[in-house]
Coordinates of N, CA, C and O and ligand atoms in Angstrom, one line a residue:
M926 N 80.7 111.6 151.6 CA 81.1 112.3 150.8 C 82.1 113.4 150.1 O 82.2 113.6 149.0
L927 N 83.0 114.0 151.1 CA 84.0 114.8 150.7 C 84.8 114.2 150.6 O 86.0 114.7 149.7
L928 N 85.6 113.2 151.3 CA 86.6 111.8 151.1 C 86.3 111.9 149.5 O 87.3 111.0 148.2
C929 N 85.4 111.4 149.0 CA 84.5 110.4 147.8 C 84.8 111.5 147.1 O 85.7 111.3 146.1
C930 N 84.6 113.0 147.1 CA 84.4 113.6 146.0 C 86.6 113.7 146.2 O 87.4 114.4 144.7
A931 N 87.6 113.8 146.8 CA 88.3 114.7 147.2 C 89.7 113.1 146.1 O 90.2 113.2 145.6
A932 N 88.9 111.5 146.5 CA 89.5 110.8 145.6 C 89.0 110.8 144.4 O 89.9 110.4 144.4
M933 N 87.5 112.0 143.8 CA 87.6 111.2 142.7 C 88.4 112.2 141.9 O 89.0 112.5 140.9
T934 N 88.1 113.2 142.6 CA 89.7 114.7 142.3 C 91.2 114.0 141.4 O 91.6 113.7 140.9
A935 N 91.5 113.2 143.1 CA 93.0 112.8 142.7 C 92.9 111.5 141.5 O 93.9 111.3 141.0
G936 N 91.7 110.6 141.0 CA 91.9 109.2 140.4 C 91.8 111.5 139.2 O 92.9 110.8 138.0
I937 N 91.1 112.1 139.4 CA 91.1 112.7 137.4 C 92.2 113.3 137.8 O 92.6 113.3 135.8
T938 N 92.9 113.8 138.8 CA 93.8 114.3 138.5 C 95.1 113.4 137.8 O 95.8 114.0 136.8
F939 N 95.7 111.6 138.4 CA 96.1 111.2 138.5 C 96.1 110.5 136.4 O 97.4 110.9 135.4
A940 N 94.8 110.8 136.1 CA 94.5 110.5 134.7 C 95.0 111.7 134.0 O 95.4 110.8 133.2
L941 N 94.6 112.3 133.5 CA 95.4 113.6 133.3 C 97.1 113.7 133.2 O 97.8 113.6 132.0
T942 N 97.5 113.8 134.2 CA 99.2 113.8 133.8 C 99.7 112.3 134.0 O 100.3 112.7 133.0
A943 N 98.6 111.0 133.4 CA 99.3 110.2 132.9 C 99.2 110.6 131.6 O 100.1 110.2 130.9
C944 N 98.2 111.3 130.5 CA 98.0 111.0 130.0 C 99.2 112.3 129.3 O 99.7 112.7 128.4
H945 N 99.6 113.1 130.1 CA 100.2 114.4 130.0 C 101.8 113.2 130.0 O 103.1 114.8 129.4
R946 N 101.8 112.7 130.4 CA 103.4 112.2 130.4 C 104.4 112.0 129.1 O 105.4 111.1 129.2
Q947 N 103.5 111.7 127.7 CA 104.4 111.4 127.0 C 105.9 112.2 126.6 O 105.3 112.8 126.7
G948 N 105.5 110.4 126.4 CA 107.6 111.5 126.0 C 108.4 111.5 127.0 O 109.3 111.9 126.8
E949 N 107.7 112.0 128.3 CA 108.4 112.5 128.9 C 108.4 111.0 130.1 O 107.8 110.2 130.8
L950 N 110.0 110.6 129.9 CA 110.1 109.2 130.3 C 111.2 109.5 132.5 O 111.5 110.5 132.0
T951 N 111.0 108.9 133.4 CA 111.8 109.6 134.5 C 113.2 108.8 134.4 O 113.4 108.0 133.8
P952 N 113.9 109.0 135.1 CA 115.3 108.7 135.2 C 115.8 107.4 135.0 O 116.2 106.5 134.1
Q953 N 115.0 106.6 135.8 CA 114.7 105.0 135.8 C 113.7 104.1 134.3 O 114.5 103.6 133.7
E954 N 113.0 104.9 134.1 CA 112.5 104.6 132.6 C 113.4 104.7 131.6 O 113.1 103.7 130.3
R955 N 114.3 105.8 131.4 CA 114.6 105.9 130.9 C 116.3 105.2 130.7 O 116.3 104.9 129.6
E956 N 116.2 104.4 132.2 CA 117.9 103.6 132.3 C 117.1 102.3 131.6 O 117.7 101.7 130.5
G957 N 115.8 101.9 131.9 CA 115.0 101.0 131.0 C 114.8 101.4 129.8 O 115.2 99.9 129.1
K958 N 114.6 102.2 129.1 CA 114.9 101.9 127.8 C 115.7 102.1 126.6 O 115.9 101.0 125.8
Q959 N 117.0 102.2 127.5 CA 117.9 102.2 127.0 C 118.8 100.6 127.6 O 119.1 100.1 126.2
L960 N 118.0 99.8 128.4 CA 119.0 98.5 128.0 C 117.6 98.7 126.7 O 118.0 97.4 126.2
Y961 N 116.7 98.1 127.1 CA 115.7 97.3 126.3 C 115.9 97.5 124.4 O 116.2 96.8 123.6
T962 N 116.6 99.1 124.1 CA 117.4 99.3 122.9 C 118.5 98.9 122.8 O 118.1 98.0 121.6
V963 N 119.2 98.6 124.1 CA 120.6 97.5 123.2 C 120.3 96.0 123.4 O 120.9 95.8 122.2
R964 N 119.3 95.7 124.4 CA 119.2 94.2 124.1 C 118.3 93.3 124.1 O 118.1 91.9 123.4
C965 N 116.9 94.3 124.0 CA 115.8 93.5 123.5 C 114.8 93.7 121.6 O 114.8 93.5 120.9
A966 N 115.2 95.5 121.4 CA 115.0 95.8 120.7 C 115.9 95.7 119.3 O 114.5 95.4 117.6
H967 N 117.1 94.8 118.8 CA 117.4 94.3 117.4 C 116.1 92.5 117.3 O 115.8 92.8 116.3
C968 N 115.9 92.1 118.6 CA 114.7 90.9 117.9 C 113.4 91.2 117.7 O 112.6 90.8 117.3
H969 N 112.8 91.9 119.1 CA 111.3 92.7 119.4 C 111.4 93.4 117.9 O 109.7 93.6 118.0
E970 N 112.0 94.4 117.1 CA 111.4 95.7 116.2 C 111.8 95.0 115.0 O 110.8 95.4 114.0
D971 N 113.4 94.8 114.7 CA 114.3 94.3 113.9 C 114.0 92.8 113.5 O 114.1 92.8 112.3
N972 N 114.0 92.0 114.5 CA 114.0 90.1 113.9 C 115.3 90.3 113.2 O 115.8 89.5 111.8
D973 N 116.5 90.6 113.6 CA 117.1 91.1 113.4 C 117.8 89.1 112.9 O 119.1 89.1 112.3
L974 N 117.8 88.0 113.8 CA 118.1 87.1 112.9 C 117.3 86.5 112.3 O 117.4 85.1 112.0
A975 N 116.0 87.2 111.8 CA 115.5 86.1 110.6 C 114.5 85.1 111.6 O 114.1 84.0 110.1
L976 N 114.1 85.2 112.8 CA 113.7 84.5 113.9 C 112.1 83.6 112.8 O 111.1 84.4 112.4
K977 N 112.1 82.5 112.5 CA 110.4 82.3 111.2 C 109.6 82.6 112.7 O 108.3 83.0 112.1
K978 N 109.7 82.3 114.1 CA 108.5 82.7 115.2 C 108.5 84.5 115.0 O 109.1 84.3 116.3
A979 N 108.3 85.1 115.1 CA 108.5 86.9 114.9 C 109.1 87.1 116.6 O 107.7 86.5 117.0
P980 N 109.9 87.4 116.9 CA 110.0 88.2 118.6 C 108.1 89.4 118.2 O 108.3 89.7 117.7
P981 N 107.5 88.8 119.5 CA 106.1 89.6 119.2 C 106.1 91.3 120.1 O 108.2 92.0 120.2
D982 N 105.9 92.8 119.7 CA 105.8 93.4 119.5 C 105.9 93.8 121.3 O 104.8 93.4 122.1
L983 N 106.9 94.4 121.6 CA 106.7 94.7 123.0 C 105.6 96.4 123.8 O 105.3 96.2 124.7
H984 N 106.2 96.8 122.9 CA 105.4 98.1 123.0 C 103.7 97.8 123.7 O 102.9 97.3 122.9
R985 N 103.6 98.2 124.8 CA 101.6 98.5 125.5 C 101.4 96.6 125.9 O 100.4 96.6 126.3
L986 N 103.1 95.9 126.0 CA 103.0 95.2 126.9 C 101.3 95.1 128.2 O 101.2 94.2 127.5
F987 N 101.8 96.0 129.1 CA 101.3 95.6 130.3 C 99.8 96.4 130.3 O 98.6 96.5 130.7
Q988 N 99.4 97.2 129.1 CA 98.5 97.1 129.0 C 97.8 96.6 127.8 O 96.0 96.6 128.6
R989 N 98.4 95.2 128.4 CA 97.2 93.8 127.9 C 96.9 93.1 128.4 O 97.4 93.0 129.7
K990 N 96.4 92.3 128.9 CA 94.8 91.3 129.1 C 96.1 90.3 129.0 O 96.6 89.6 130.5
A991 N 97.1 89.7 128.8 CA 98.0 89.5 128.3 C 99.3 88.8 127.5 O 98.7 89.3 126.6
L992 N 100.1 88.3 127.6 CA 101.4 88.0 127.2 C 100.8 87.5 126.5 O 100.2 86.9 125.7
P993 N 101.4 87.1 124.8 CA 101.2 86.8 123.8 C 100.7 85.2 124.2 O 100.3 84.6 123.7
S994 N 102.6 84.8 124.5 CA 101.7 82.7 125.4 C 100.1 82.4 125.1 O 100.2 81.8 126.2
G995 N 100.2 83.8 126.4 CA 98.1 83.4 127.0 C 98.9 83.9 128.4 O 97.5 83.7 129.3
L996 N 100.1 83.9 128.7 CA 100.5 84.1 130.3 C 99.5 85.7 131.1 O 99.4 86.5 130.3
P997 N 99.6 85.8 132.5 CA 99.4 86.7 132.0 C 100.3 87.8 132.5 O 101.4 87.9 132.5
A998 N 99.9 89.6 132.2 CA 100.8 89.8 131.7 C 101.1 91.0 132.6 O 100.8 91.6 133.3
T999 N 101.8 90.1 133.7 CA 102.0 91.0 134.8 C 104.5 91.5 135.0 O 104.7 90.6 134.4
D1000 N 104.7 91.3 136.2 CA 105.6 91.7 136.0 C 106.4 90.0 136.4 O 107.8 90.1 135.7
T1001 N 106.3 89.8 137.1 CA 106.3 88.4 137.6 C 106.4 87.3 136.2 O 107.5 87.3 135.9
A1002 N 105.3 87.3 135.3 CA 105.5 86.6 134.1 C 106.8 86.8 133.3 O 107.4 86.5 132.7
V1003 N 106.8 88.2 132.9 CA 107.7 88.6 131.9 C 109.3 88.9 132.5 O 110.0 88.1 132.0
R1004 N 109.5 89.1 134.1 CA 110.7 88.3 135.0 C 110.9 87.4 134.6 O 112.5 86.8 134.0
W1005 N 110.3 86.4 134.2 CA 110.3 85.2 134.5 C 111.3 85.1 133.1 O 111.8 84.0 132.7
T1006 N 110.4 85.2 132.1 CA 110.5 85.2 130.7 C 112.1 85.8 130.3 O 112.6 84.9 129.2
V1007 N 112.3 86.5 130.1 CA 113.6 87.4 130.9 C 114.3 86.4 131.2 O 115.2 86.3 131.0
L1008 N 113.6 85.9 132.2 CA 115.8 85.5 133.1 C 115.7 83.8 132.3 O 116.7 82.5 132.6
G1009 N 114.9 83.3 132.4 CA 114.8 81.7 131.9 C 114.9 81.5 130.0 O 115.3 80.3 129.8
G1010 N 114.3 82.5 129.3 CA 114.1 82.9 128.5 C 113.3 81.7 127.3 O 111.9 81.8 128.3
K1011 N 112.8 81.9 126.3 CA 111.5 81.2 125.7 C 111.1 80.7 124.3 O 111.4 81.9 124.0
G1012 N 110.9 79.6 123.9 CA 111.1 79.1 123.0 C 112.5 79.4 121.9 O 113.5 79.7 122.6
M1013 N 112.8 80.7 121.1 CA 114.0 81.2 120.3 C 114.8 82.4 121.2 O 115.7 83.3 120.6
M1014 N 114.0 82.6 122.7 CA 114.3 83.9 122.7 C 115.4 82.8 124.1 O 115.4 82.4 124.6
P1015 N 116.8 84.2 123.9 CA 118.3 83.2 125.4 C 117.4 83.6 126.6 O 116.5 84.8 127.5
S1016 N 118.1 83.4 127.3 CA 118.0 83.2 128.3 C 118.4 84.3 129.1 O 119.8 84.7 128.8
F1017 N 118.3 85.4 129.3 CA 119.2 87.0 130.0 C 120.2 86.7 131.3 O 119.9 87.5 132.9
A1018 N 119.3 85.4 132.0 CA 119.7 85.2 133.6 C 121.2 85.4 134.0 O 122.1 85.5 133.1
R1019 N 121.5 87.0 135.1 CA 122.2 86.8 135.5 C 123.2 88.4 134.6 O 123.8 88.8 134.7
R1020 N 122.5 88.4 133.5 CA 123.0 90.3 132.8 C 122.5 90.8 132.9 O 123.3 92.4 132.9
F1021 N 121.2 91.4 133.9 CA 120.8 92.4 134.2 C 120.9 92.1 135.9 O 120.3 91.3 136.3
T1022 N 121.3 93.0 136.8 CA 121.2 93.2 138.0 C 119.3 93.3 138.6 O 118.5 94.3 137.8
E1023 N 119.2 93.4 139.9 CA 117.9 93.9 140.1 C 117.5 95.4 140.5 O 116.2 95.2 138.9
D1024 N 117.9 96.5 139.5 CA 117.7 97.5 139.7 C 118.0 97.7 138.3 O 116.7 98.5 137.9
Q1025 N 118.4 97.2 136.9 CA 118.1 97.3 135.3 C 117.2 96.4 135.4 O 116.7 97.1 134.2
M1026 N 116.6 94.7 135.8 CA 115.0 95.0 135.9 C 114.3 95.5 136.3 O 113.1 95.4 135.1
Q1027 N 114.3 96.1 137.2 CA 113.3 97.1 137.7 C 113.3 98.3 136.5 O 112.1 98.5 136.6
A1028 N 114.7 98.6 136.5 CA 114.3 99.5 135.1 C 113.3 99.2 134.1 O 112.4 100.0 133.5
L1029 N 113.6 97.9 133.7 CA 113.3 98.0 132.4 C 112.1 97.6 132.3 O 111.1 97.7 131.3
L1030 N 111.3 96.4 133.4 CA 110.2 96.9 133.6 C 109.5 97.8 134.1 O 108.2 98.9 132.9
A1031 N 109.9 98.5 134.2 CA 109.4 100.0 134.9 C 109.0 100.5 133.4 O 108.0 101.6 132.6
Y1032 N 110.0 101.3 131.8 CA 110.0 101.4 130.8 C 109.1 100.7 129.9 O 107.4 100.9 130.0
L1033 N 108.7 99.3 130.5 CA 107.6 98.6 129.8 C 106.9 99.5 130.2 O 105.7 98.6 129.0
H1034 N 106.3 99.5 131.2 CA 105.1 100.1 132.0 C 104.4 100.9 131.1 O 103.3 101.9 130.8
T1035 N 105.2 101.7 131.2 CA 105.1 103.1 130.1 C 104.0 103.1 129.1 O 103.7 104.0 128.1
G1036 N 104.5 101.7 128.1 CA 103.8 101.4 127.0 C 104.0 102.6 125.8 O 104.3 102.9 124.3
L1037 N 105.4 102.9 126.1 CA 106.0 104.5 125.5 C 107.0 103.5 124.6 O 107.0 102.7 125.1
R1038 N 107.5 104.5 123.5 CA 108.1 104.3 122.3 C 109.7 104.7 122.8 O 109.5 105.8 123.6
Ligands
HEC2124 C1 117.2 86.7 120.2 C2 115.5 87.1 120.1 C3 115.6 88.3 120.8 C4 115.7 88.2 121.6 C5 117.5 89.6 122.6 C6 115.2 88.8 123.7 N1 113.6 87.8 122.8 FE1 111.5 88.0 123.9 N2 111.3 87.0 122.6 C7 112.1 86.5 121.6 C8 111.1 85.7 120.3 C9 111.0 84.2 119.4 C10 110.1 85.0 122.1 C11 108.6 84.2 121.5 C12 108.8 83.1 122.5 C13 108.0 81.9 122.6 O1 106.9 82.2 122.7 O2 108.6 81.1 121.1 C14 110.4 86.6 122.5 C15 109.0 86.5 123.4 C16 109.1 87.8 124.9 C17 108.0 87.8 125.7 C18 106.6 86.9 125.9 C19 106.8 85.7 126.3 C20 105.0 85.5 126.5 O3 104.5 84.8 127.5 O4 104.4 85.8 125.4 C21 108.6 89.0 126.5 C22 107.9 89.0 127.7 C23 110.2 89.1 126.1 N3 109.8 88.2 124.6 C24 110.3 90.4 126.6 C25 112.3 90.3 126.1 C26 112.9 90.6 127.2 C27 112.9 92.1 128.0 C28 114.2 91.5 125.9 C29 115.8 92.1 126.4 C30 115.8 91.3 127.8 C31 114.8 90.3 125.6 N4 112.9 89.7 124.8 C32 114.9 89.9 124.0 C33 113.2 86.4 120.8 C34 113.8 86.8 121.5

Protein backbone atom coordinates (compact mmCIF):
# COMPACT_ATOMS: atom_id res chain seq x y z
CA MET A 1 0.00 0.00 0.00
CA LEU A 2 2.74 2.41 1.01
CA LEU A 3 4.66 1.45 -2.10
CA CYS A 4 1.56 2.00 -4.20
CA CYS A 5 1.05 5.53 -2.79
CA ALA A 6 4.68 6.35 -3.38
CA ALA A 7 4.37 5.21 -6.99
CA MET A 8 1.22 7.31 -7.44
CA THR A 9 2.87 10.38 -5.95
CA ALA A 10 5.84 9.87 -8.23
CA GLY A 11 3.46 9.58 -11.19
CA ILE A 12 1.64 12.78 -10.29
CA THR A 13 4.89 14.64 -9.67
CA PHE A 14 6.14 13.50 -13.06
CA ALA A 15 2.92 14.63 -14.77
CA LEU A 16 3.16 18.06 -13.11
CA THR A 17 6.82 18.41 -13.99
CA ALA A 18 6.01 17.48 -17.58
CA CYS A 19 3.42 20.27 -17.71
CA HIS A 20 5.81 22.79 -16.21
CA ARG A 21 8.46 22.01 -18.80
CA GLN A 22 6.61 24.11 -21.38
CA GLY A 23 9.20 25.95 -23.40
CA GLU A 24 12.18 24.72 -21.39
CA LEU A 25 14.29 22.35 -23.45
CA THR A 26 17.24 20.28 -22.25
CA PRO A 27 20.54 20.90 -24.09
CA GLN A 28 19.95 17.73 -26.15
CA GLU A 29 16.43 18.81 -27.10
CA ARG A 30 17.73 22.28 -27.97
CA GLU A 31 20.27 20.70 -30.33
CA GLY A 32 17.45 18.67 -31.88
CA LYS A 33 15.35 21.78 -32.32
CA GLN A 34 18.25 23.48 -34.07
CA LEU A 35 18.63 20.52 -36.45
CA TYR A 36 14.88 20.42 -37.05
CA THR A 37 14.82 24.15 -37.78
CA VAL A 38 17.67 23.95 -40.28
CA ARG A 39 16.94 20.61 -41.96
CA CYS A 40 13.21 19.90 -41.68
CA ALA A 41 11.18 23.06 -41.03
CA HIS A 42 11.61 24.62 -44.47
CA CYS A 43 9.59 21.73 -45.89
CA HIS A 44 7.47 20.65 -42.96
CA GLU A 45 6.41 24.15 -41.93
CA ASP A 46 6.94 26.37 -44.95
CA ASN A 47 6.62 23.86 -47.83
CA ASP A 48 9.11 26.12 -49.61
CA LEU A 49 9.32 23.74 -52.57
CA ALA A 50 5.53 24.01 -52.99
CA LEU A 51 5.22 20.22 -53.05
CA LYS A 52 1.80 19.09 -54.21
CA LYS A 53 1.55 16.71 -51.29
CA ALA A 54 2.37 19.17 -48.51
CA PRO A 55 4.80 17.73 -45.93
CA PRO A 56 2.82 16.86 -42.76
CA ASP A 57 3.05 18.85 -39.51
CA LEU A 58 5.61 17.13 -37.29
CA HIS A 59 4.71 18.78 -34.00
CA ARG A 60 3.22 16.40 -31.46
CA LEU A 61 4.17 13.58 -33.84
CA PHE A 62 4.83 11.16 -30.97
CA GLN A 63 1.66 12.15 -29.12
CA ARG A 64 -0.37 10.69 -32.00
CA LYS A 65 -1.21 7.03 -32.43
CA ALA A 66 0.25 6.81 -35.91
CA LEU A 67 2.37 8.77 -38.37
CA PRO A 68 0.48 10.39 -41.26
CA SER A 69 1.31 7.33 -43.40
CA GLY A 70 -0.27 5.01 -40.82
CA LEU A 71 3.06 3.61 -39.57
CA PRO A 72 3.17 3.42 -35.77
CA ALA A 73 4.53 6.64 -34.22
CA THR A 74 7.78 5.12 -32.92
CA ASP A 75 11.42 6.19 -32.94
CA THR A 76 12.15 3.34 -35.34
CA ALA A 77 9.58 4.47 -37.89
CA VAL A 78 10.74 8.09 -37.76
CA ARG A 79 14.42 7.09 -38.04
CA TRP A 80 13.52 4.91 -40.99
CA THR A 81 11.73 7.79 -42.73
CA VAL A 82 14.58 10.22 -42.10
CA LEU A 83 17.29 7.79 -43.21
CA GLY A 84 15.39 6.31 -46.15
CA GLY A 85 13.29 9.25 -47.32
CA LYS A 86 9.67 8.94 -48.36
CA GLY A 87 7.89 10.11 -51.49
CA MET A 88 9.20 13.62 -52.14
CA MET A 89 11.18 13.62 -48.91
CA PRO A 90 14.89 13.06 -49.53
CA SER A 91 16.97 10.51 -47.63
CA PHE A 92 19.13 11.94 -44.85
CA ALA A 93 21.33 8.83 -44.72
CA ARG A 94 24.82 9.76 -43.43
CA ARG A 95 23.69 13.38 -42.87
CA PHE A 96 23.21 12.93 -39.12
CA THR A 97 25.49 11.39 -36.53
CA GLU A 98 23.85 9.03 -34.03
CA ASP A 99 23.98 11.81 -31.41
CA GLN A 100 22.27 14.22 -33.78
CA MET A 101 19.60 11.65 -34.63
CA GLN A 102 18.93 11.10 -30.93
CA ALA A 103 18.74 14.86 -30.36
CA LEU A 104 16.28 15.24 -33.23
CA LEU A 105 14.07 12.46 -31.84
CA ALA A 106 14.30 13.90 -28.30
CA TYR A 107 13.12 17.27 -29.60
CA LEU A 108 10.26 15.73 -31.60
CA HIS A 109 9.20 13.82 -28.46
CA THR A 110 8.69 17.08 -26.55
CA GLY A 111 5.93 18.09 -28.98
CA LEU A 112 7.04 21.69 -28.31
CA ARG A 113 7.59 24.31 -30.96
C1 LIG B 1 12.18 18.33 -49.29
C2 LIG B 1 11.19 18.47 -48.24
C3 LIG B 1 11.34 17.68 -46.97
C4 LIG B 1 12.37 17.74 -46.03
C5 LIG B 1 13.64 18.58 -46.10
C6 LIG B 1 11.99 16.85 -44.96
N1 LIG B 1 10.81 16.24 -45.24
FE1 LIG B 1 9.83 14.87 -44.05
N2 LIG B 1 8.39 14.67 -45.46
C7 LIG B 1 8.32 15.36 -46.66
C8 LIG B 1 7.16 14.90 -47.41
C9 LIG B 1 6.72 15.38 -48.79
C10 LIG B 1 6.54 13.89 -46.63
C11 LIG B 1 5.31 13.04 -46.99
C12 LIG B 1 5.84 11.79 -47.67
C13 LIG B 1 4.77 10.90 -48.21
O1 LIG B 1 3.98 10.38 -47.40
O2 LIG B 1 4.73 10.73 -49.43
C14 LIG B 1 7.34 13.80 -45.40
C15 LIG B 1 7.03 12.94 -44.36
C16 LIG B 1 7.70 12.88 -43.16
C17 LIG B 1 7.31 12.07 -42.03
C18 LIG B 1 6.06 11.21 -41.92
C19 LIG B 1 6.38 9.82 -42.39
C20 LIG B 1 5.17 8.93 -42.34
O3 LIG B 1 5.39 7.70 -42.37
O4 LIG B 1 4.04 9.41 -42.28
C21 LIG B 1 8.24 12.27 -41.05
C22 LIG B 1 8.28 11.62 -39.67
C23 LIG B 1 9.21 13.20 -41.57
N3 LIG B 1 8.86 13.55 -42.85
C24 LIG B 1 10.29 13.67 -40.86
C25 LIG B 1 11.21 14.58 -41.36
C26 LIG B 1 12.34 15.06 -40.60
C27 LIG B 1 12.64 14.70 -39.15
C28 LIG B 1 13.03 15.90 -41.42
C29 LIG B 1 14.31 16.62 -41.13
C30 LIG B 1 15.44 15.79 -40.81
C31 LIG B 1 12.33 15.94 -42.70
N4 LIG B 1 11.24 15.13 -42.62
C32 LIG B 1 12.74 16.68 -43.80
C33 LIG B 1 9.20 16.33 -47.10
C34 LIG B 1 10.37 16.71 -46.46
